[in-house]
Tab-separated table of C-alpha atoms and ligand atoms in Angstrom:
chain	number	residue	atom	x	y	z
A	199	UNK	CA	0.000	0.000	0.000
A	200	UNK	CA	1.296	3.444	-0.851
A	201	UNK	CA	-0.426	5.954	1.438
A	202	UNK	CA	0.351	9.619	1.490
A	203	UNK	CA	-0.865	12.161	4.035
A	204	UNK	CA	-0.821	15.917	3.282
A	205	UNK	CA	1.775	17.261	5.697
A	206	UNK	CA	1.406	21.024	5.314
A	207	UNK	CA	1.229	22.587	8.784
A	208	UNK	CA	1.330	19.193	10.553
A	209	UNK	CA	3.566	18.639	13.581
A	210	UNK	CA	5.811	15.711	12.771
A	211	UNK	CA	8.076	14.126	15.347
A	212	UNK	CA	10.887	12.116	13.752
A	213	UNK	CA	12.800	9.611	15.880
A	214	UNK	CA	16.349	9.017	14.700
A	215	UNK	CA	19.637	10.803	14.156
A	216	UNK	CA	20.590	13.631	11.811
A	217	UNK	CA	22.192	11.095	9.478
A	218	UNK	CA	19.720	8.213	9.643
A	219	UNK	CA	16.621	10.442	9.399
A	220	UNK	CA	18.074	12.939	6.965
A	221	UNK	CA	15.769	12.045	4.094
A	222	UNK	CA	12.588	11.793	6.159
A	223	UNK	CA	13.247	15.198	7.716
A	224	UNK	CA	13.959	16.747	4.327
A	225	UNK	CA	10.833	15.242	2.791
A	226	UNK	CA	8.591	16.465	5.629
A	227	UNK	CA	10.144	19.940	5.402
A	228	UNK	CA	9.634	20.098	1.619
A	229	UNK	CA	5.972	19.243	2.161
A	230	UNK	CA	5.551	22.098	4.653
A	231	UNK	CA	5.440	20.118	7.915
A	232	UNK	CA	6.602	21.458	11.266
A	233	UNK	CA	9.332	18.836	11.850
A	234	UNK	CA	11.180	17.980	15.061
A	235	UNK	CA	13.986	15.434	15.122
A	236	UNK	CA	14.900	13.661	18.382
A	237	UNK	CA	16.988	10.602	19.175
A	238	UNK	CA	15.047	7.645	20.632
A	239	UNK	CA	16.754	7.861	24.045
A	240	UNK	CA	15.624	11.431	24.696
A	241	UNK	CA	11.982	11.261	23.673
A	242	UNK	CA	9.847	14.185	24.833
A	243	UNK	CA	6.413	13.515	26.418
A	244	UNK	CA	3.737	13.025	23.744
A	245	UNK	CA	1.179	15.197	25.472
A	246	UNK	CA	1.618	18.850	26.328
A	247	UNK	CA	-0.471	21.362	28.222
A	248	UNK	CA	-4.047	20.195	28.994
A	249	UNK	CA	-2.901	16.729	27.816
A	250	UNK	CA	-3.304	17.598	24.142
A	251	UNK	CA	-1.167	15.489	21.752
A	252	UNK	CA	2.098	17.297	21.018
A	253	UNK	CA	2.406	15.822	17.501
A	254	UNK	CA	0.106	14.821	14.641
A	255	UNK	CA	2.440	12.186	13.272
A	256	UNK	CA	5.384	10.242	14.673
A	257	UNK	CA	7.891	8.772	12.210
A	258	UNK	CA	10.173	6.110	13.635
A	259	UNK	CA	13.511	5.764	11.862
A	260	UNK	CA	15.955	4.218	14.291
A	261	UNK	CA	16.463	3.348	17.977
A	262	UNK	CA	15.880	0.758	20.674
A	263	UNK	CA	13.043	-1.661	19.767
A	264	UNK	CA	11.647	-1.598	23.324
A	265	UNK	CA	11.299	2.181	23.147
A	266	UNK	CA	9.688	1.821	19.742
A	267	UNK	CA	7.049	-0.605	21.027
A	268	UNK	CA	6.161	1.670	23.945
A	269	UNK	CA	6.033	4.727	21.718
A	270	UNK	CA	3.787	3.007	19.197
A	271	UNK	CA	1.401	1.952	21.945
A	272	UNK	CA	1.330	5.457	23.379
A	273	UNK	CA	0.591	6.921	19.926
A	274	UNK	CA	-2.309	4.541	19.475
A	275	UNK	CA	-3.735	5.540	22.846
A	276	UNK	CA	-3.475	9.237	22.041
A	277	UNK	CA	-4.725	8.917	18.453
A	278	UNK	CA	-1.420	10.062	16.928
A	279	UNK	CA	-0.427	8.581	13.570
A	280	UNK	CA	2.625	6.340	13.846
A	281	UNK	CA	4.736	5.163	10.917
A	282	UNK	CA	8.230	3.790	10.328
A	283	UNK	CA	10.771	4.566	7.607
A	284	UNK	CA	14.059	2.840	6.891
A	285	UNK	CA	17.181	4.667	8.058
A	286	UNK	CA	19.796	6.062	5.709
A	287	UNK	CA	22.837	3.833	6.055
A	288	UNK	CA	26.227	5.373	5.382
A	289	UNK	CA	27.888	3.874	2.297
A	290	UNK	CA	31.626	3.229	2.211
A	291	UNK	CA	31.753	4.323	-1.425
A	292	UNK	CA	29.381	6.415	-3.413
A	293	UNK	CA	27.828	5.295	-6.638
A	294	UNK	CA	26.173	6.633	-9.758
A	295	UNK	CA	22.784	5.609	-11.125
A	296	UNK	CA	21.876	6.667	-14.634
A	297	UNK	CA	18.097	7.073	-14.674
A	298	UNK	CA	15.962	7.304	-17.791
A	299	UNK	CA	13.356	9.926	-16.952
A	300	UNK	CA	10.979	9.097	-19.800
A	301	UNK	CA	9.548	11.521	-22.350
A	302	UNK	CA	8.444	14.271	-19.971
A	303	UNK	CA	5.243	13.144	-18.263
A	304	UNK	CA	6.053	12.417	-14.583
A	305	UNK	CA	3.737	9.390	-14.735
A	306	UNK	CA	6.070	7.810	-17.276
A	307	UNK	CA	9.070	7.601	-14.969
A	308	UNK	CA	9.767	4.042	-13.728
A	309	UNK	CA	9.334	2.948	-10.122
A	310	UNK	CA	13.045	2.039	-10.022
A	311	UNK	CA	13.893	5.538	-11.235
A	312	UNK	CA	11.736	7.107	-8.523
A	313	UNK	CA	13.425	4.901	-5.903
A	314	UNK	CA	16.882	5.945	-7.044
A	315	UNK	CA	15.834	9.597	-6.812
A	316	UNK	CA	14.359	9.147	-3.330
A	317	UNK	CA	17.736	7.774	-2.281
A	318	UNK	CA	19.905	10.385	-3.987
A	319	UNK	CA	22.294	12.886	-2.411
A	320	UNK	CA	23.015	14.642	-5.700
A	321	UNK	CA	20.927	14.767	-8.898
A	322	UNK	CA	22.391	15.988	-12.186
A	323	UNK	CA	19.502	16.575	-14.572
A	324	UNK	CA	19.081	17.386	-18.232
A	325	UNK	CA	17.020	19.764	-20.299
A	326	UNK	CA	14.600	17.026	-21.365
A	327	UNK	CA	14.413	15.191	-18.026
A	328	UNK	CA	11.159	15.537	-16.047
A	329	UNK	CA	12.151	18.238	-13.581
A	330	UNK	CA	8.905	19.669	-12.208
A	331	UNK	CA	8.595	17.271	-9.276
A	332	UNK	CA	12.297	16.781	-8.603
A	333	UNK	CA	12.300	18.536	-5.226
A	334	UNK	CA	9.601	16.214	-3.973
A	335	UNK	CA	11.066	13.092	-5.591
A	336	UNK	CA	14.620	13.704	-4.353
A	337	UNK	CA	14.161	15.435	-0.998
A	338	UNK	CA	17.419	16.421	0.580
A	339	UNK	CA	19.396	16.013	-2.633
A	340	UNK	CA	21.425	18.755	-4.206
A	341	UNK	CA	19.822	19.383	-7.617
A	342	UNK	CA	22.225	20.408	-10.370
A	343	UNK	CA	20.896	21.551	-13.747
A	344	UNK	CA	23.467	20.484	-16.321
A	345	UNK	CA	21.093	21.159	-19.217
A	346	UNK	CA	21.734	24.839	-19.116
A	347	UNK	CA	23.543	27.445	-17.108
A	348	UNK	CA	22.536	31.101	-16.723
A	349	UNK	CA	24.295	31.807	-20.024
A	350	UNK	CA	21.963	29.198	-21.622
A	351	UNK	CA	24.881	26.946	-22.440
A	352	UNK	CA	24.745	23.295	-21.537
A	353	UNK	CA	27.504	22.010	-19.274
A	354	UNK	CA	30.001	20.225	-21.562
A	355	UNK	CA	29.848	16.431	-21.481
A	356	UNK	CA	33.311	15.952	-19.953
A	357	UNK	CA	32.368	18.307	-17.108
A	358	UNK	CA	29.151	16.384	-16.428
A	359	UNK	CA	31.171	13.181	-16.227
A	360	UNK	CA	33.737	14.837	-13.951
A	361	UNK	CA	30.954	16.117	-11.651
A	362	UNK	CA	29.341	12.674	-11.407
A	363	UNK	CA	32.620	11.013	-10.549
A	364	UNK	CA	33.658	13.781	-8.139
A	365	UNK	CA	30.489	13.471	-6.012
A	366	UNK	CA	30.527	9.672	-6.079
A	367	UNK	CA	34.148	9.605	-4.893
A	368	UNK	CA	33.062	11.754	-1.934
A	369	UNK	CA	30.839	8.819	-0.944
A	370	UNK	CA	27.578	10.298	-2.246
A	371	UNK	CA	24.735	8.627	-4.142
A	372	UNK	CA	24.558	10.375	-7.469
A	373	UNK	CA	21.636	10.167	-9.865
A	374	UNK	CA	22.200	11.235	-13.435
A	375	UNK	CA	18.658	11.906	-14.658
A	376	UNK	CA	18.231	11.948	-18.417
A	377	UNK	CA	15.329	12.335	-20.819
A	378	UNK	CA	13.849	9.159	-22.337
A	379	UNK	CA	16.161	6.157	-22.095
A	380	UNK	CA	19.806	6.768	-21.118
A	381	UNK	CA	21.114	4.583	-23.940
A	382	UNK	CA	19.152	6.140	-26.808
A	383	UNK	CA	21.231	9.085	-28.027
A	384	UNK	CA	21.711	9.980	-24.381
A	385	UNK	CA	25.480	9.595	-24.101
A	386	UNK	CA	24.723	7.083	-21.355
A	387	UNK	CA	27.414	4.734	-22.631
A	388	UNK	CA	30.071	7.410	-22.252
A	389	UNK	CA	28.922	8.215	-18.721
A	390	UNK	CA	29.031	4.550	-17.707
A	391	UNK	CA	32.545	4.309	-19.165
A	392	UNK	CA	33.659	7.424	-17.246
A	393	UNK	CA	32.433	5.913	-13.965
A	394	UNK	CA	34.144	2.584	-14.665
A	395	UNK	CA	37.394	4.325	-15.536
A	396	UNK	CA	37.282	6.132	-12.183
A	397	UNK	CA	36.424	2.938	-10.271
A	398	UNK	CA	32.958	4.230	-9.339
A	399	UNK	CA	30.147	1.627	-9.178
A	400	UNK	CA	27.454	2.486	-11.694
A	401	UNK	CA	24.015	1.139	-12.556
A	402	UNK	CA	21.449	2.051	-15.191
A	403	UNK	CA	17.674	2.344	-14.873
A	404	UNK	CA	16.034	2.226	-18.321
A	405	UNK	CA	13.456	4.797	-19.322
A	406	UNK	CA	10.550	5.121	-21.731
A	407	UNK	CA	12.148	6.396	-24.901
A	408	UNK	CA	10.622	9.271	-26.856
A	409	UNK	CA	11.362	7.335	-30.072
A	410	UNK	CA	8.412	5.028	-29.386
A	411	UNK	CA	6.300	6.879	-26.826
A	412	UNK	CA	6.013	10.262	-28.539
A	413	UNK	CA	4.580	8.791	-31.778
A	414	UNK	CA	2.484	6.495	-29.567
A	415	UNK	CA	1.080	9.470	-27.696
A	416	UNK	CA	-0.665	10.628	-30.854
A	417	UNK	CA	-1.798	7.156	-31.865
A	418	UNK	CA	1.056	6.252	-34.225
A	419	UNK	CA	2.379	2.727	-33.548
A	420	UNK	CA	5.962	2.236	-34.743
A	421	UNK	CA	5.064	-1.254	-35.938
A	422	UNK	CA	1.715	-2.517	-37.181
A	423	UNK	CA	0.746	-5.951	-38.417
A	424	UNK	CA	0.965	-6.170	-42.202
A	425	UNK	CA	2.014	-2.523	-42.464
A	426	UNK	CA	5.416	-2.280	-40.823
A	427	UNK	CA	7.452	-4.997	-39.200
A	428	UNK	CA	10.513	-3.002	-38.275
A	429	UNK	CA	11.457	0.432	-37.123
A	430	UNK	CA	14.753	2.185	-37.495
A	431	UNK	CA	15.651	4.954	-35.073
A	432	UNK	CA	18.156	7.468	-36.353
A	433	UNK	CA	19.655	10.715	-35.138
A	434	UNK	CA	19.314	13.627	-37.518
A	435	UNK	CA	21.827	15.630	-35.525
A	436	UNK	CA	24.253	15.666	-38.471
A	437	UNK	CA	23.316	15.200	-42.158
A	438	UNK	CA	23.428	11.628	-43.526
A	439	UNK	CA	25.932	10.487	-46.128
A	440	UNK	CA	24.646	9.405	-49.563
A	441	UNK	CA	25.403	5.796	-48.659
A	442	UNK	CA	23.321	6.052	-45.466
A	443	UNK	CA	20.466	7.697	-47.380
A	444	UNK	CA	20.450	4.869	-49.940
A	445	UNK	CA	20.163	2.296	-47.156
A	446	UNK	CA	17.567	4.234	-45.186
A	447	UNK	CA	15.406	4.606	-48.295
A	448	UNK	CA	15.605	0.870	-48.984
A	449	UNK	CA	15.264	-0.577	-45.497
A	450	UNK	CA	11.424	-0.606	-45.393
A	451	UNK	CA	9.361	-0.392	-42.215
A	452	UNK	CA	9.159	2.765	-40.148
A	453	UNK	CA	11.820	5.442	-39.896
A	454	UNK	CA	11.925	7.388	-36.615
A	455	UNK	CA	14.136	10.455	-36.509
A	456	UNK	CA	15.250	12.184	-33.311
A	457	UNK	CA	17.036	15.539	-33.274
A	458	UNK	CA	16.039	15.811	-36.905
A	459	UNK	CA	14.165	19.093	-37.363
A	460	UNK	CA	17.068	21.069	-38.788
A	461	UNK	CA	18.280	18.393	-41.182
A	462	UNK	CA	14.800	17.284	-42.308
A	463	UNK	CA	14.924	18.961	-45.765
A	464	UNK	CA	18.241	17.218	-46.455
A	465	UNK	CA	16.871	13.832	-45.278
A	466	UNK	CA	13.665	14.127	-47.292
A	467	UNK	CA	15.553	15.120	-50.457
A	468	UNK	CA	17.915	12.161	-49.977
A	469	UNK	CA	15.098	9.649	-49.417
A	470	UNK	CA	13.235	10.929	-52.494
A	471	UNK	CA	16.407	10.811	-54.583
A	472	UNK	CA	16.851	7.185	-53.543
A	473	UNK	CA	13.389	6.141	-54.609
A	474	UNK	CA	10.978	6.771	-51.734
A	475	UNK	CA	7.589	7.907	-53.030
A	476	UNK	CA	6.102	11.383	-52.559
A	477	UNK	CA	2.992	9.784	-51.019
A	478	UNK	CA	4.864	8.211	-48.061
A	479	UNK	CA	3.314	9.818	-44.968
A	480	UNK	CA	5.363	11.746	-42.450
A	481	UNK	CA	4.476	13.080	-39.007
A	482	UNK	CA	6.291	15.595	-36.838
A	483	UNK	CA	5.374	15.451	-33.162
A	484	UNK	CA	6.765	18.408	-31.239
A	485	UNK	CA	7.052	18.660	-27.441
A	486	UNK	CA	5.449	15.273	-26.739
A	487	UNK	CA	3.559	14.931	-23.445
A	488	UNK	CA	3.520	18.670	-22.826
A	489	UNK	CA	0.551	21.003	-22.957
A	490	UNK	CA	1.924	22.559	-26.117
A	491	UNK	CA	2.361	19.248	-27.948
A	492	UNK	CA	1.720	19.731	-31.666
A	493	UNK	CA	1.438	17.164	-34.451
A	494	UNK	CA	1.879	17.909	-38.127
A	495	UNK	CA	0.950	15.180	-40.604
A	496	UNK	CA	2.041	15.474	-44.208
A	497	UNK	CA	3.942	13.343	-46.760
A	498	UNK	CA	7.368	13.309	-48.364
A	499	UNK	CA	6.041	15.317	-51.300
A	500	UNK	CA	4.416	18.005	-49.163
A	501	UNK	CA	6.761	18.287	-46.229
A	502	UNK	CA	8.969	21.117	-47.496
A	503	UNK	CA	6.009	23.450	-48.012
A	504	UNK	CA	4.622	22.394	-44.638
A	505	UNK	CA	7.929	23.156	-42.882
A	506	UNK	CA	7.740	26.750	-44.068
A	507	UNK	CA	4.195	27.040	-42.796
A	508	UNK	CA	4.437	25.404	-39.324
A	509	UNK	CA	8.141	26.033	-38.598
A	510	UNK	CA	8.572	23.052	-36.259
A	511	UNK	CA	11.070	23.314	-33.438
A	512	UNK	CA	13.060	20.875	-31.337
A	513	UNK	CA	12.344	18.682	-29.394
A	514	UNK	CA	10.398	16.731	-31.972
A	515	UNK	CA	10.110	13.135	-33.125
A	516	UNK	CA	9.669	12.623	-36.861
A	517	UNK	CA	8.003	9.445	-38.136
A	518	UNK	CA	8.214	8.429	-41.777
A	519	UNK	CA	6.185	5.461	-43.032
A	520	UNK	CA	2.753	3.980	-43.601
A	521	UNK	CA	2.112	3.611	-39.841
A	522	UNK	CA	1.473	7.367	-39.732
A	523	UNK	CA	-1.946	6.661	-41.334
A	524	UNK	CA	-2.962	4.788	-38.167
A	525	UNK	CA	-3.200	8.052	-36.315
A	526	UNK	CA	-6.793	8.701	-35.287
A	527	UNK	CA	-8.056	12.070	-36.551
A	528	UNK	CA	-7.073	14.817	-34.197
A	529	UNK	CA	-7.317	13.147	-30.820
A	530	UNK	CA	-4.393	11.962	-28.694
A	531	UNK	CA	-4.098	8.357	-27.633
A	532	UNK	CA	-2.376	9.105	-24.338
A	533	UNK	CA	-4.920	9.694	-21.624
A	534	UNK	CA	-3.638	13.034	-20.403
A	535	UNK	CA	-4.785	14.709	-17.228
A	536	UNK	CA	-6.832	17.121	-19.331
A	537	UNK	CA	-8.520	14.333	-21.292
A	538	UNK	CA	-9.392	12.575	-18.045
A	539	UNK	CA	-10.848	15.760	-16.583
A	540	UNK	CA	-12.958	16.414	-19.685
A	541	UNK	CA	-14.206	12.810	-19.710
A	542	UNK	CA	-15.143	13.018	-16.026
A	543	UNK	CA	-16.941	16.334	-16.580
A	544	UNK	CA	-18.852	15.041	-19.604
A	545	UNK	CA	-20.048	11.840	-17.923
B	740	LIG	N1	17.373	9.571	-24.658
B	740	LIG	C1	16.261	10.266	-25.266
B	740	LIG	C2	16.642	10.933	-26.560
B	740	LIG	C3	17.689	12.016	-26.409
B	740	LIG	S1	18.009	12.857	-27.904
B	740	LIG	C4	15.103	9.293	-25.447
B	740	LIG	O1	15.272	8.072	-25.304
B	740	LIG	O2	13.985	9.768	-25.681
B	740	LIG	C5	16.916	14.223	-27.768
B	740	LIG	C6	15.831	14.103	-28.811
B	740	LIG	O3	14.810	13.221	-28.355
B	740	LIG	C7	15.107	15.392	-29.102
B	740	LIG	O4	15.800	16.217	-29.991
B	740	LIG	C8	13.834	14.862	-29.725
B	740	LIG	O5	14.055	14.406	-31.044
B	740	LIG	C9	13.571	13.636	-28.867
B	740	LIG	N2	12.666	13.922	-27.741
B	740	LIG	C10	12.917	13.667	-26.456
B	740	LIG	N3	11.843	13.990	-25.686
B	740	LIG	C11	10.894	14.444	-26.541
B	740	LIG	C12	9.574	14.916	-26.377
B	740	LIG	N4	9.006	14.975	-25.174
B	740	LIG	N5	8.890	15.304	-27.469
B	740	LIG	C13	9.434	15.235	-28.694
B	740	LIG	N6	10.697	14.796	-28.900
B	740	LIG	C14	11.418	14.393	-27.844
């Protein structure tokens, strides 16, 4: 069971030490509680003046089990909520966890990713990582935005790797939070290699990649029985060579392009030159899973004119292939908060 109690303005008594209860205290504080931390051996009385309970909630983290049993009983008698949380245990060595944050919707982050964040001392996050709820998900962690600095320049890759390793070698738990999946154009492989080279233990939590989920969010499946039995994911970051274009045009199935807005005219011209028909449908899905998500559906013959009209911008996923016709007219397939609210209102 995963219960949560609104803590704003509540008096929370945490039993443990500054180290063992660090995360619980930070989480309660972030949620606006009035937190007091005491060690088990110097517990204050649970009732104050006129015998009113002196706390709304007691959180047990660490201490003598006999004291715990008595405290729990006393809480029950006084009608005070009692709960227990596991203590933070000091680690001899720090470690790094690469976490795939998914395509932007907080609901699409994995449970393992959320656990790693809850446990983190330092979080290095990217431009495309889900960042809205980070303070709540990683209470007590230092949050470092490596996607951009005040000058709007991203922190260079070698500096990100140096930061990760530096904090881990200080004995801290570092989470490197990335958009989508860490191993899909995410430079995750390089970051794992940097940790290994420095002797830092590293693990990877996969994420929902935008390559599949962003088309899916507008009802475009990357494969479809009898229509497409493969999909090829490419980066349009740099223009393709003629040889690559020949192969891409002949490979069949669905072509999914990330980071491809700027090089799209070059790609389309190359595919056409190598025999792909003008009628092959193409979709551009910008800012997937955000309120300003926009989908443009056209075909290889019409895309250049359409680009001038809609002026798509990054981040966007481009899908080329017959599967684009599966998209239901206008509506989104992902049940967004807004869609749920409208459905509830209409029923
Ligand atoms: N590791 C990421 C991809 C990183 S490359 C993943 O697995 O999703 C960054 C590119 O991903 C962007 O330029 C864009 O093409 C795509 N992208 C990521 N999130 C997106 C989103 N929410 N909407 C549209 N495109 C997205």
